[in-house]
Amino acid sequence: DAQLKATKLATSAQYALSEAPYAQRIKYVATVLNERGLSPEFLSEWLAWLLAKKISVEQMRRLDRRTSLMCVEFRLSVPHDLGLDKVRAELIAISSAHQTDVALQPDNVFRRQKRLVVFDMDSTLIQQEVIDEIARATGIEEQVAAITERAMQGEMDFGESLAARVALLAGTPVSVLEGVKQRLVFTEGAHYLCRALKSAGFKLAVISGGFLPLAKHVKTELGLDYAFANQLAVSADGSVLVGETVGPVVDAARKAELLEVIAQAEGIAIDQVVAVGDGANDLLMLAKASLGIAFNAKPRVQEQARARINQKSLANILYLMGYSESEASELQLLG
């Protein structure tokens, strides 16, 4: 009975089932998450799917402490010949049908030994796209939006579209950037997540296809360790933008490269790296990390990323990393 399953999970911090056979099995952890509560209908379909795939549930652990059941971690024993890439579409379908995220990860020594988290900035750590905010402040929003749309339709690559949009900013007073900083809205849970991770000893970075002055501001506000983004060229007297960038463009390839550079500088294995982003420009970075999370991402990104979160709060990332709500609260006290 689905309601009974939900009740058992909701009233017990840990609910263990019979130990699954180990021969020819691979261990995985699945985290299921819905901020509005896990419905009996979802739990019924999820457990039926596991049964159909001959996936055994070894243990279930409730991670949240809300009134309604929100997040459960399942320790799974999976047949060795079950190609998880083949079932990705099925998991996405189940997730979409119930607005409930399902994240599947290998249950190995690195799952709870992550040490570096790299974030995209626009529409990830903050709710806006910074170039749109600059364009709005200077009255060229429609022109910039038209170029952005062409890029989204595949008519222009990122570097080409960035150059075209930045060219429209020529003559914009540098002071406009200060106003944009004040209008930035951080994504729900961003501060909570970063405080918890810093208290746990993580290194944190923002790698953005946006602009460095804004990325540095976000770095300061959230207590991050690194900030990389595109550098806007300014006039000789430093008063206006000249409509160009300086140095390497932070595109998809550069993002993945910078992730690896930070990991090497900190002596951190790629197996200990998490990346979070929402756009096509983040795909290579998400693929490079051992745990790539598509956060409220574009459909193409959700289809390709190893994990998806389609909830409001960034703090939900802590669940995917194995932290319970109680543990996350303890980390807040240390921050």
Coordinates of C-alpha atoms in Angstrom, one line a residue:
D1 CA 0.0 0.0 0.0
A2 CA 1.5 3.3 -1.1
Q3 CA 0.1 5.3 1.8
L4 CA 1.5 2.8 4.3
K5 CA 4.9 3.1 2.6
A6 CA 4.8 6.8 2.9
T7 CA 3.7 6.6 6.6
K8 CA 6.5 4.2 7.5
L9 CA 9.1 6.6 5.9
A10 CA 7.6 9.7 7.5
T11 CA 7.6 8.2 11.0
S12 CA 11.0 6.7 11.0
A13 CA 14.4 8.3 10.5
Q14 CA 15.8 5.0 9.2
Y15 CA 13.9 2.0 7.8
A16 CA 16.0 -1.0 6.8
L17 CA 14.8 -3.8 4.6
S18 CA 16.3 -7.3 4.1
E19 CA 19.9 -7.2 2.9
A20 CA 20.0 -7.8 -0.9
P21 CA 22.3 -10.5 -2.5
Y22 CA 25.7 -9.2 -3.3
A23 CA 26.7 -11.5 -6.2
Q24 CA 26.7 -9.7 -9.5
R25 CA 25.3 -6.5 -8.0
I26 CA 26.5 -2.9 -8.0
K27 CA 25.8 -0.5 -5.1
Y28 CA 24.0 2.8 -5.8
V29 CA 22.4 5.5 -3.8
A30 CA 19.2 7.2 -5.0
T31 CA 18.0 10.4 -3.5
V32 CA 14.4 11.3 -4.1
L33 CA 13.3 14.9 -3.4
N34 CA 10.3 17.1 -3.5
E35 CA 10.0 20.3 -1.5
R36 CA 6.2 19.9 -1.5
G37 CA 6.3 16.4 -0.1
L38 CA 6.8 12.9 -1.6
S39 CA 3.4 11.7 -2.7
P40 CA 2.1 8.2 -2.2
E41 CA 1.6 8.0 -5.9
F42 CA 5.2 8.8 -6.6
L43 CA 6.4 6.3 -4.0
S44 CA 4.2 3.6 -5.4
E45 CA 5.5 4.2 -9.0
W46 CA 9.1 4.5 -7.8
L47 CA 9.1 1.2 -5.9
A48 CA 7.3 -0.5 -8.7
W49 CA 10.0 0.7 -11.1
L50 CA 12.7 -0.7 -8.8
L51 CA 10.9 -4.1 -8.7
A52 CA 10.6 -4.2 -12.5
K53 CA 14.3 -3.6 -12.9
K54 CA 15.2 -6.2 -10.2
I55 CA 16.8 -3.5 -8.1
S56 CA 16.8 -4.4 -4.4
V57 CA 16.4 -1.7 -1.7
E58 CA 18.9 -2.4 1.1
Q59 CA 18.1 0.6 3.2
M60 CA 16.0 3.8 3.3
R61 CA 17.0 6.8 5.3
R62 CA 14.9 9.9 5.7
L63 CA 17.0 13.1 5.3
D64 CA 14.5 15.9 6.0
R65 CA 12.7 16.7 9.3
R66 CA 9.7 18.5 7.9
T67 CA 6.1 17.7 8.8
S68 CA 5.5 16.0 5.4
L69 CA 8.0 13.6 4.0
M70 CA 10.3 15.5 1.6
C71 CA 13.6 13.6 1.0
V72 CA 14.6 10.0 1.3
E73 CA 17.9 8.3 0.5
F74 CA 17.7 4.8 -0.9
R75 CA 20.7 2.4 -0.8
L76 CA 20.2 0.1 -3.8
S77 CA 21.7 -3.2 -5.0
V78 CA 21.5 -3.0 -8.8
P79 CA 22.1 -5.8 -11.3
H80 CA 25.5 -5.4 -12.9
D81 CA 24.2 -5.7 -16.4
L82 CA 21.6 -2.9 -16.0
G83 CA 22.9 0.0 -18.0
L84 CA 22.0 3.1 -16.1
D85 CA 22.3 5.3 -19.1
K86 CA 19.5 3.3 -20.7
V87 CA 17.1 3.9 -17.8
R88 CA 17.9 7.7 -17.6
A89 CA 14.9 8.5 -19.8
E90 CA 12.7 6.4 -17.6
L91 CA 13.8 8.1 -14.5
I92 CA 13.3 11.6 -16.0
A93 CA 9.8 10.5 -17.0
I94 CA 9.0 9.4 -13.5
S95 CA 10.5 12.6 -12.1
S96 CA 8.6 14.8 -14.5
A97 CA 5.3 13.1 -13.9
H98 CA 5.5 13.7 -10.2
Q99 CA 7.6 16.9 -10.1
T100 CA 10.0 14.8 -7.9
D101 CA 13.7 14.6 -8.4
V102 CA 15.5 11.3 -8.5
A103 CA 19.3 11.4 -8.3
L104 CA 21.3 8.2 -8.8
Q105 CA 24.9 8.0 -7.7
P106 CA 27.4 5.1 -7.3
D107 CA 27.7 4.2 -3.6
N108 CA 31.5 4.4 -3.4
V109 CA 34.0 6.0 -1.0
F110 CA 33.9 9.3 -2.9
R111 CA 30.2 10.0 -2.6
R112 CA 30.4 11.6 0.8
Q113 CA 34.1 12.7 0.4
K114 CA 33.5 15.6 -1.9
R115 CA 35.9 18.6 -1.4
L116 CA 35.2 21.1 -4.1
V117 CA 31.9 22.6 -5.5
V118 CA 32.0 24.8 -8.6
F119 CA 28.9 26.9 -9.5
D120 CA 27.7 28.7 -12.5
M121 CA 26.5 32.2 -11.6
D122 CA 23.6 33.4 -13.7
S123 CA 20.3 31.7 -13.0
T124 CA 22.2 29.4 -10.5
L125 CA 23.7 31.3 -7.6
I126 CA 21.7 34.4 -8.6
Q127 CA 18.3 34.6 -10.2
Q128 CA 19.2 37.0 -13.0
E129 CA 21.3 37.0 -16.1
V130 CA 23.8 39.8 -15.5
I131 CA 24.1 41.0 -19.1
D132 CA 20.3 41.4 -19.2
E133 CA 20.5 43.5 -16.1
I134 CA 23.2 45.7 -17.6
A135 CA 21.2 46.0 -20.8
R136 CA 18.1 47.0 -18.9
A137 CA 20.0 49.7 -17.1
T138 CA 21.3 51.1 -20.4
G139 CA 18.1 50.8 -22.5
I140 CA 19.3 48.1 -24.9
E141 CA 17.4 45.2 -23.4
E142 CA 15.6 44.3 -26.6
Q143 CA 18.7 44.2 -28.8
V144 CA 20.6 42.0 -26.3
A145 CA 17.5 39.7 -25.9
A146 CA 17.4 39.2 -29.7
I147 CA 21.0 38.0 -29.8
T148 CA 20.4 35.8 -26.8
E149 CA 17.5 34.2 -28.6
R150 CA 19.6 33.5 -31.7
A151 CA 22.2 31.8 -29.6
M152 CA 19.5 29.7 -27.9
Q153 CA 18.3 28.6 -31.3
G154 CA 21.8 27.5 -32.3
E155 CA 22.3 30.2 -34.8
M156 CA 25.3 31.6 -32.9
D157 CA 27.8 29.9 -30.6
F158 CA 28.5 31.3 -27.1
G159 CA 31.7 33.2 -28.1
E160 CA 30.0 34.9 -31.1
S161 CA 26.9 35.8 -29.1
L162 CA 28.9 37.1 -26.2
A163 CA 31.0 39.4 -28.5
A164 CA 27.8 40.7 -30.2
R165 CA 26.1 41.5 -26.9
V166 CA 29.2 43.0 -25.3
A167 CA 29.7 45.2 -28.4
L168 CA 26.3 46.8 -27.6
L169 CA 27.6 47.9 -24.2
A170 CA 30.2 50.2 -25.7
G171 CA 30.0 53.6 -24.0
T172 CA 28.1 52.3 -20.9
P173 CA 29.4 54.0 -17.7
V174 CA 31.3 51.6 -15.5
S175 CA 29.2 52.9 -12.6
V176 CA 26.3 51.0 -14.1
L177 CA 27.9 47.8 -12.8
E178 CA 27.7 49.0 -9.2
G179 CA 23.9 49.5 -9.6
V180 CA 23.6 46.0 -11.0
K181 CA 25.4 44.6 -8.0
Q182 CA 22.8 46.1 -5.7
R183 CA 19.9 44.6 -7.7
L184 CA 21.3 41.0 -7.8
V185 CA 18.9 38.5 -6.2
F186 CA 20.5 35.4 -4.7
T187 CA 18.8 32.1 -5.3
E188 CA 17.0 30.8 -2.3
G189 CA 19.3 28.6 -0.2
A190 CA 22.5 30.0 -1.7
H191 CA 23.8 31.5 1.5
Y192 CA 22.7 28.5 3.6
L193 CA 24.4 26.0 1.2
C194 CA 27.7 27.9 1.0
R195 CA 27.9 28.4 4.8
A196 CA 27.3 24.7 5.3
L197 CA 29.9 23.6 2.8
K198 CA 32.5 26.1 4.1
S199 CA 31.9 24.8 7.6
A200 CA 32.5 21.3 6.3
G201 CA 35.8 22.3 4.8
F202 CA 34.9 22.6 1.1
K203 CA 36.5 24.8 -1.4
L204 CA 33.9 26.8 -3.4
A205 CA 34.2 28.5 -6.8
V206 CA 32.0 30.4 -9.2
I207 CA 32.9 30.1 -12.9
S208 CA 30.7 32.3 -15.0
G209 CA 30.1 33.2 -18.6
G210 CA 29.1 36.6 -17.2
F211 CA 31.4 39.3 -16.0
L212 CA 34.2 39.4 -13.4
P213 CA 33.0 42.4 -11.4
L214 CA 29.7 40.7 -10.7
A215 CA 31.3 37.3 -10.1
K216 CA 33.7 38.9 -7.6
H217 CA 30.7 40.5 -5.8
V218 CA 29.0 37.1 -5.6
K219 CA 32.2 35.5 -4.3
T220 CA 32.4 38.0 -1.5
E221 CA 28.8 37.8 -0.6
L222 CA 28.8 34.0 -0.4
G223 CA 32.3 33.5 1.0
L224 CA 33.6 31.6 -2.0
D225 CA 37.3 30.8 -2.6
Y226 CA 37.5 31.5 -6.4
A227 CA 35.7 33.6 -9.0
F228 CA 36.3 33.3 -12.8
A229 CA 34.4 35.2 -15.5
N230 CA 34.8 37.3 -18.5
Q231 CA 36.7 40.6 -18.1
L232 CA 35.1 43.7 -19.7
A233 CA 37.6 46.1 -21.3
V234 CA 37.3 49.7 -20.1
S235 CA 38.4 53.1 -21.5
A236 CA 41.9 54.5 -20.6
D237 CA 40.4 56.7 -17.9
G238 CA 38.3 53.7 -16.5
S239 CA 35.0 55.5 -16.9
V240 CA 33.2 53.5 -19.7
L241 CA 33.0 50.1 -21.2
V242 CA 34.5 49.9 -24.7
G243 CA 32.4 47.0 -25.9
E244 CA 35.0 44.2 -25.8
T245 CA 36.3 41.5 -23.4
V246 CA 39.9 41.0 -22.4
G247 CA 41.6 37.6 -22.1
P248 CA 40.2 34.1 -22.7
V249 CA 36.4 33.9 -23.1
V250 CA 34.9 31.8 -20.4
D251 CA 32.9 29.5 -22.6
A252 CA 31.9 25.8 -22.0
A253 CA 35.4 24.5 -22.7
R254 CA 37.0 27.1 -20.5
K255 CA 34.6 26.4 -17.7
A256 CA 35.6 22.7 -17.7
E257 CA 39.3 23.6 -17.9
L258 CA 39.0 26.0 -14.9
L259 CA 37.3 23.3 -12.9
E260 CA 40.2 21.0 -13.5
V261 CA 42.8 23.8 -12.8
I262 CA 41.2 24.6 -9.4
A263 CA 41.0 20.9 -8.4
Q264 CA 44.7 20.4 -9.3
A265 CA 45.7 23.6 -7.4
E266 CA 43.9 22.3 -4.3
G267 CA 45.1 18.8 -4.6
I268 CA 41.6 17.5 -5.1
A269 CA 40.7 14.5 -7.2
I270 CA 38.0 14.9 -9.9
D271 CA 36.0 12.2 -8.0
Q272 CA 35.7 14.7 -5.2
V273 CA 34.3 17.6 -7.4
V274 CA 30.7 18.7 -7.7
A275 CA 29.5 21.1 -10.4
V276 CA 26.2 23.0 -10.5
G277 CA 24.7 24.8 -13.5
D278 CA 21.7 25.4 -15.6
G279 CA 22.7 26.1 -19.3
A280 CA 24.3 24.5 -22.3
N281 CA 27.4 26.5 -21.5
D282 CA 27.7 24.3 -18.3
L283 CA 27.5 20.9 -19.9
L284 CA 31.2 20.2 -20.2
M285 CA 31.8 21.4 -16.6
L286 CA 29.0 19.2 -15.4
A287 CA 30.4 16.2 -17.3
K288 CA 33.9 16.8 -16.0
A289 CA 32.8 16.7 -12.3
S290 CA 32.1 13.4 -10.6
L291 CA 28.6 14.8 -9.6
G292 CA 27.2 17.3 -12.2
I293 CA 23.9 18.8 -11.0
A294 CA 21.5 20.5 -13.4
F295 CA 19.7 23.1 -11.3
N296 CA 16.4 24.2 -12.7
A297 CA 18.1 23.7 -16.0
K298 CA 17.2 23.9 -19.7
P299 CA 15.7 20.6 -21.0
R300 CA 18.9 19.6 -23.0
V301 CA 21.0 20.1 -19.8
Q302 CA 18.6 18.0 -17.7
E303 CA 18.7 15.2 -20.2
Q304 CA 22.5 15.0 -20.2
A305 CA 23.5 15.8 -16.6
R306 CA 24.0 13.0 -14.1
A307 CA 21.6 14.6 -11.6
R308 CA 18.8 17.1 -11.6
I309 CA 17.2 19.4 -9.0
N310 CA 14.0 21.1 -10.0
Q311 CA 13.2 22.7 -6.6
K312 CA 13.4 26.3 -5.5
S313 CA 16.3 26.1 -3.0
L314 CA 20.0 25.4 -3.7
A315 CA 20.2 24.0 -0.1
N316 CA 18.7 20.8 -1.6
I317 CA 22.1 20.0 -3.0
L318 CA 23.2 19.0 0.5
Y319 CA 20.7 16.1 0.3
L320 CA 22.4 14.8 -2.9
M321 CA 25.7 15.0 -1.1
G322 CA 24.4 12.8 1.7
Y323 CA 23.8 15.4 4.4
S324 CA 20.6 15.2 6.4
E325 CA 18.7 18.4 7.4
S326 CA 19.9 17.9 11.0
E327 CA 23.6 17.7 9.8
A328 CA 23.1 20.8 7.6
S329 CA 21.8 22.7 10.6
E330 CA 24.7 21.7 12.7
L331 CA 27.1 23.0 10.0
Q332 CA 25.3 26.4 10.1
L333 CA 26.2 26.7 13.8
L334 CA 29.9 26.2 12.9
G335 CA 29.9 28.8 10.1

